[in-house]
Coordinates of C-alpha atoms in Angstrom, one line a residue:
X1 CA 65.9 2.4 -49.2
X2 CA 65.3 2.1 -45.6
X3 CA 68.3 2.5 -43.1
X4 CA 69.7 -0.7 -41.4
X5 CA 70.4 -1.3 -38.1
X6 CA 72.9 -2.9 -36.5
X7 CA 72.5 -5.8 -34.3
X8 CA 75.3 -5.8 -31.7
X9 CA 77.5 -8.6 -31.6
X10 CA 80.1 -9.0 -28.6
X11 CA 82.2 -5.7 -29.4
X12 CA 85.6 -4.1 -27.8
X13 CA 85.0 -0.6 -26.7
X14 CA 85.4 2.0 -29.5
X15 CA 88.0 4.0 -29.4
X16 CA 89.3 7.0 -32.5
X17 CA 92.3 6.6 -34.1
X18 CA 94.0 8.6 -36.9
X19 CA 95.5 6.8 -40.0
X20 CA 97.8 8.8 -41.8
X21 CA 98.0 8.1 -45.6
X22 CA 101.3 8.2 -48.3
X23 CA 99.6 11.0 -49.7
X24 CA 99.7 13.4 -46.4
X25 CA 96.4 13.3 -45.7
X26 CA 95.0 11.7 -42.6
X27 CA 91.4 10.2 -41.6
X28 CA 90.2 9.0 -38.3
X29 CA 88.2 6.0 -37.5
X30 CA 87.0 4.0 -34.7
X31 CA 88.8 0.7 -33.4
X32 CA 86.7 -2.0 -35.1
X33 CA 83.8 -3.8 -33.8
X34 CA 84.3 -7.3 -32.9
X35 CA 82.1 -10.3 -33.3
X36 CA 82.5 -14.1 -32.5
X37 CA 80.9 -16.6 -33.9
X38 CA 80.4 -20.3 -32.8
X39 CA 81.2 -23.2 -35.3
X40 CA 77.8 -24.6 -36.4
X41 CA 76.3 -27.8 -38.6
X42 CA 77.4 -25.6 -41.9
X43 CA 79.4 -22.8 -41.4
X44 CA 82.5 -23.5 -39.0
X45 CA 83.7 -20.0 -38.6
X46 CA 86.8 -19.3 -36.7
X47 CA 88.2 -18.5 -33.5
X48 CA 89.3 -15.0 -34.3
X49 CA 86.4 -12.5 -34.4
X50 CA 85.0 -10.7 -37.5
X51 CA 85.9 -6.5 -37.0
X52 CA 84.5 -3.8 -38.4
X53 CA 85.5 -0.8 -39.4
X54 CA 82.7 1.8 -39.0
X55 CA 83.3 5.3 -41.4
X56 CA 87.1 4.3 -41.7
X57 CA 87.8 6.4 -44.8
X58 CA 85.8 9.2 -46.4
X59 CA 86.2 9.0 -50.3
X60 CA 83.2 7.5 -52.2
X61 CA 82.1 6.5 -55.5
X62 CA 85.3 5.8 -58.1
X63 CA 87.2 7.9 -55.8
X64 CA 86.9 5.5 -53.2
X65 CA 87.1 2.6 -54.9
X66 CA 90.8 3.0 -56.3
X67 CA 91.6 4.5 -52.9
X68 CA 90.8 1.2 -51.2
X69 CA 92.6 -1.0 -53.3
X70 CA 95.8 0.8 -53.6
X71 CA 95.7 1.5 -49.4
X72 CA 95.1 -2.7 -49.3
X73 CA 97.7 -3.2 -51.7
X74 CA 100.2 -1.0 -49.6
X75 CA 99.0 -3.5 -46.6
X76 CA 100.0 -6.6 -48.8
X77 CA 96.0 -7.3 -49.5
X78 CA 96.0 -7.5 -53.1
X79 CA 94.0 -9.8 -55.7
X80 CA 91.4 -6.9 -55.6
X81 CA 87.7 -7.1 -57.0
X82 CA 84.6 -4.4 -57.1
X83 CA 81.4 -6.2 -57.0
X84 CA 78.5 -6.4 -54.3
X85 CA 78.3 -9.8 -51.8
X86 CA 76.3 -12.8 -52.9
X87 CA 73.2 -13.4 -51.7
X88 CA 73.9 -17.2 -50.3
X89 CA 75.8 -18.4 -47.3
X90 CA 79.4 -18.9 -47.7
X91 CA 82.8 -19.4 -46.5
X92 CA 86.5 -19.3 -47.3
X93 CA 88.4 -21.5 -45.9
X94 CA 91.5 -20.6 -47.3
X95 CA 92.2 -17.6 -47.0
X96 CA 90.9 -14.3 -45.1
X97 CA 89.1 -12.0 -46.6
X98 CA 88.9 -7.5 -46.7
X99 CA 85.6 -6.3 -47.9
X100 CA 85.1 -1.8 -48.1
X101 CA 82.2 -0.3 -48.7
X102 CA 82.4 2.3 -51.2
X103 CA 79.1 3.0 -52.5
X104 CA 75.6 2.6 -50.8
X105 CA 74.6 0.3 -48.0
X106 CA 73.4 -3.4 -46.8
X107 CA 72.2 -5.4 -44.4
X108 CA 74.5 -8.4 -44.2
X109 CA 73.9 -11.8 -41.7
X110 CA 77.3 -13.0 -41.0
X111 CA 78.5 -16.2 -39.2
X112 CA 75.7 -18.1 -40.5
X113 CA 72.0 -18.8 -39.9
X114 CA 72.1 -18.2 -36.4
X115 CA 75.3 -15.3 -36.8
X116 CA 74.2 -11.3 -36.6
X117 CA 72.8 -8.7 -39.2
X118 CA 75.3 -5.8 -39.5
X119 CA 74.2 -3.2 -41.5
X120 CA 77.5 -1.6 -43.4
X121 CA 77.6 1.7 -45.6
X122 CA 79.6 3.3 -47.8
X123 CA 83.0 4.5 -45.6
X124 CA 82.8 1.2 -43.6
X125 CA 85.4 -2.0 -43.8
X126 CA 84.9 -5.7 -42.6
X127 CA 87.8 -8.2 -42.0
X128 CA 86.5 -11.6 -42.4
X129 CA 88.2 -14.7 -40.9
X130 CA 88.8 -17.3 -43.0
X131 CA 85.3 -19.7 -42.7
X132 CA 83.0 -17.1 -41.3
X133 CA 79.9 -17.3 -43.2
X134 CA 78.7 -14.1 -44.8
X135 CA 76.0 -13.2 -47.4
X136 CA 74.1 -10.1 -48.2
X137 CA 70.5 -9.9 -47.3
X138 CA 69.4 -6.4 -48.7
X139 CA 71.1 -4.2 -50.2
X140 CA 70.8 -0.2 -52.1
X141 CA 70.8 0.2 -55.6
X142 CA 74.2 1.5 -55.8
X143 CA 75.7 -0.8 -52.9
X144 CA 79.8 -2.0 -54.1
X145 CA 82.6 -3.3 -52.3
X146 CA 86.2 -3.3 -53.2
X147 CA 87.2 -7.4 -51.5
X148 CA 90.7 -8.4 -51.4
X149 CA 93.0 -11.2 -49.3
X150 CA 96.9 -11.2 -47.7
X151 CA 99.8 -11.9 -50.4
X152 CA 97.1 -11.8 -53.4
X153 CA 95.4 -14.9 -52.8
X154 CA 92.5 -16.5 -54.4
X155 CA 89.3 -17.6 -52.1
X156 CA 87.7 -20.6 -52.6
X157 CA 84.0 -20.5 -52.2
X158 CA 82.5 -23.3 -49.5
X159 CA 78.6 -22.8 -49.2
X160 CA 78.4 -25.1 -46.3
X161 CA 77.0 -28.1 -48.0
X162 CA 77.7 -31.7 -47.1
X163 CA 80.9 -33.3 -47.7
X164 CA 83.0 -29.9 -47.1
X165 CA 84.0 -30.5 -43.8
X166 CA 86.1 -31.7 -41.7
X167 CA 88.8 -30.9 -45.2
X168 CA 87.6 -27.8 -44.9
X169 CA 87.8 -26.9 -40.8
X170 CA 91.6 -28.2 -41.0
X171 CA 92.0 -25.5 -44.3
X172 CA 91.1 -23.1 -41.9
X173 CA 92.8 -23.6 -39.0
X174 CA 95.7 -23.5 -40.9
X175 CA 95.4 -20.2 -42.8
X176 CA 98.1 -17.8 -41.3
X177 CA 97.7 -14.3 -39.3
X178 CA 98.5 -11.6 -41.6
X179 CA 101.3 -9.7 -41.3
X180 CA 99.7 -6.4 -41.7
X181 CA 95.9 -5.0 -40.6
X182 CA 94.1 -4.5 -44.0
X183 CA 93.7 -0.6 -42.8
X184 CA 96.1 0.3 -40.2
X185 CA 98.7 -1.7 -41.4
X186 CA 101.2 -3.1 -39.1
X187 CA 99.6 -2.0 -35.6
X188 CA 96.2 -2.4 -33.7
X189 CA 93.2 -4.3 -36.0
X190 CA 93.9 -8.1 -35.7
X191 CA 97.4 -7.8 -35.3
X192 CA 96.2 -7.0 -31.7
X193 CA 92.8 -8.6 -31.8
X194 CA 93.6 -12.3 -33.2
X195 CA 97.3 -12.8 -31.5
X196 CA 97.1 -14.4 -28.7

């Protein structure tokens, strides 16, 4: 599997934090990237960037996996899952969504057809506004994420075909901020980033 490259998106300058967990033990990680993405003919995105995470936390495999949905769930992003991305374009536009990386890598195009490639790997996390488009288009072997959403909701699944919108852009515009970051909780992550 070749390595991926990432394609940089309009990003805020990275800076290393430390995140201390419940159990004592403490990782560091850099302030997310952050991309915008313009509303197009399918995918309507959202005003309030994509971030992400790059080598937020450093267990992998199993190990990482129950890791990452017990640290969302202590952030109050539950309704967890452990899968890979699709393949096709698509949206939420109900909800926000959390994806971490805990096993191999991708190259995924996000905000649409004309959005950016990030390439994510296993230790990485990506916040995804509610209606940024997002697919996976190559992926490792081994490639899993843990995805979950604020206050255990459930996603619906637009894939920007006719008909969706405008129902759909006023969906989005009305999903709330979450209360906490998916990672660091209650400070920095989009409770800086996407309040105004």
């Amino acid at each position: 599997m070749k390595s991926f490259n990432v394609l940089k998106g309009t990003s805020v300058l990275a800076v290393m934090s430390v995140l201390f967990h419940e159990d004592g033990s403490a990782s560091t990680y850099s302030d997310p990237h952050s991309y915008f993405f313009e509303a197009d003919d399918t995918i309507p995105n959202n005003r309030f960037p994509l971030l992400v995470y790059q080598d937020a936390f450093h267990r992998r495999g199993e190990e990482g996996a129950t890791w990452l949905e017990k640290h969302f769930n202590s952030n109050n992003w539950s309704n967890s899952w452990r899968s890979n991305i699709y393949s096709f374009q698509h949206y939420h536009s109900n909800v926000h969504e959390v994806l971490g990386c805990y096993k191999g890598e991708a190259l995924l195009l996000m905000g649409g057809a004309h959005g950016e490639k990030i390439a994510v790997q296993a230790g990485d996390i990506v916040v995804i506004p509610a209606g940024v488009g997002h697919r996976c288009l190559e992926q490792s072997a081994d490639f899993m994420v843990v995805g979950a959403y604020p206050n255990g909701a459930s996603a619906d699944l637009m894939k920007g075909e006719k008909g969706e919108r405008p129902a759909a852009d006023k969906r989005i515009a009305e999903v709330a901020i979450p209360d906490k970051d998916p990672l660091t909780g209650e400070r920095d992550g989009l409770r800086s980033l996407w309040i105004p």
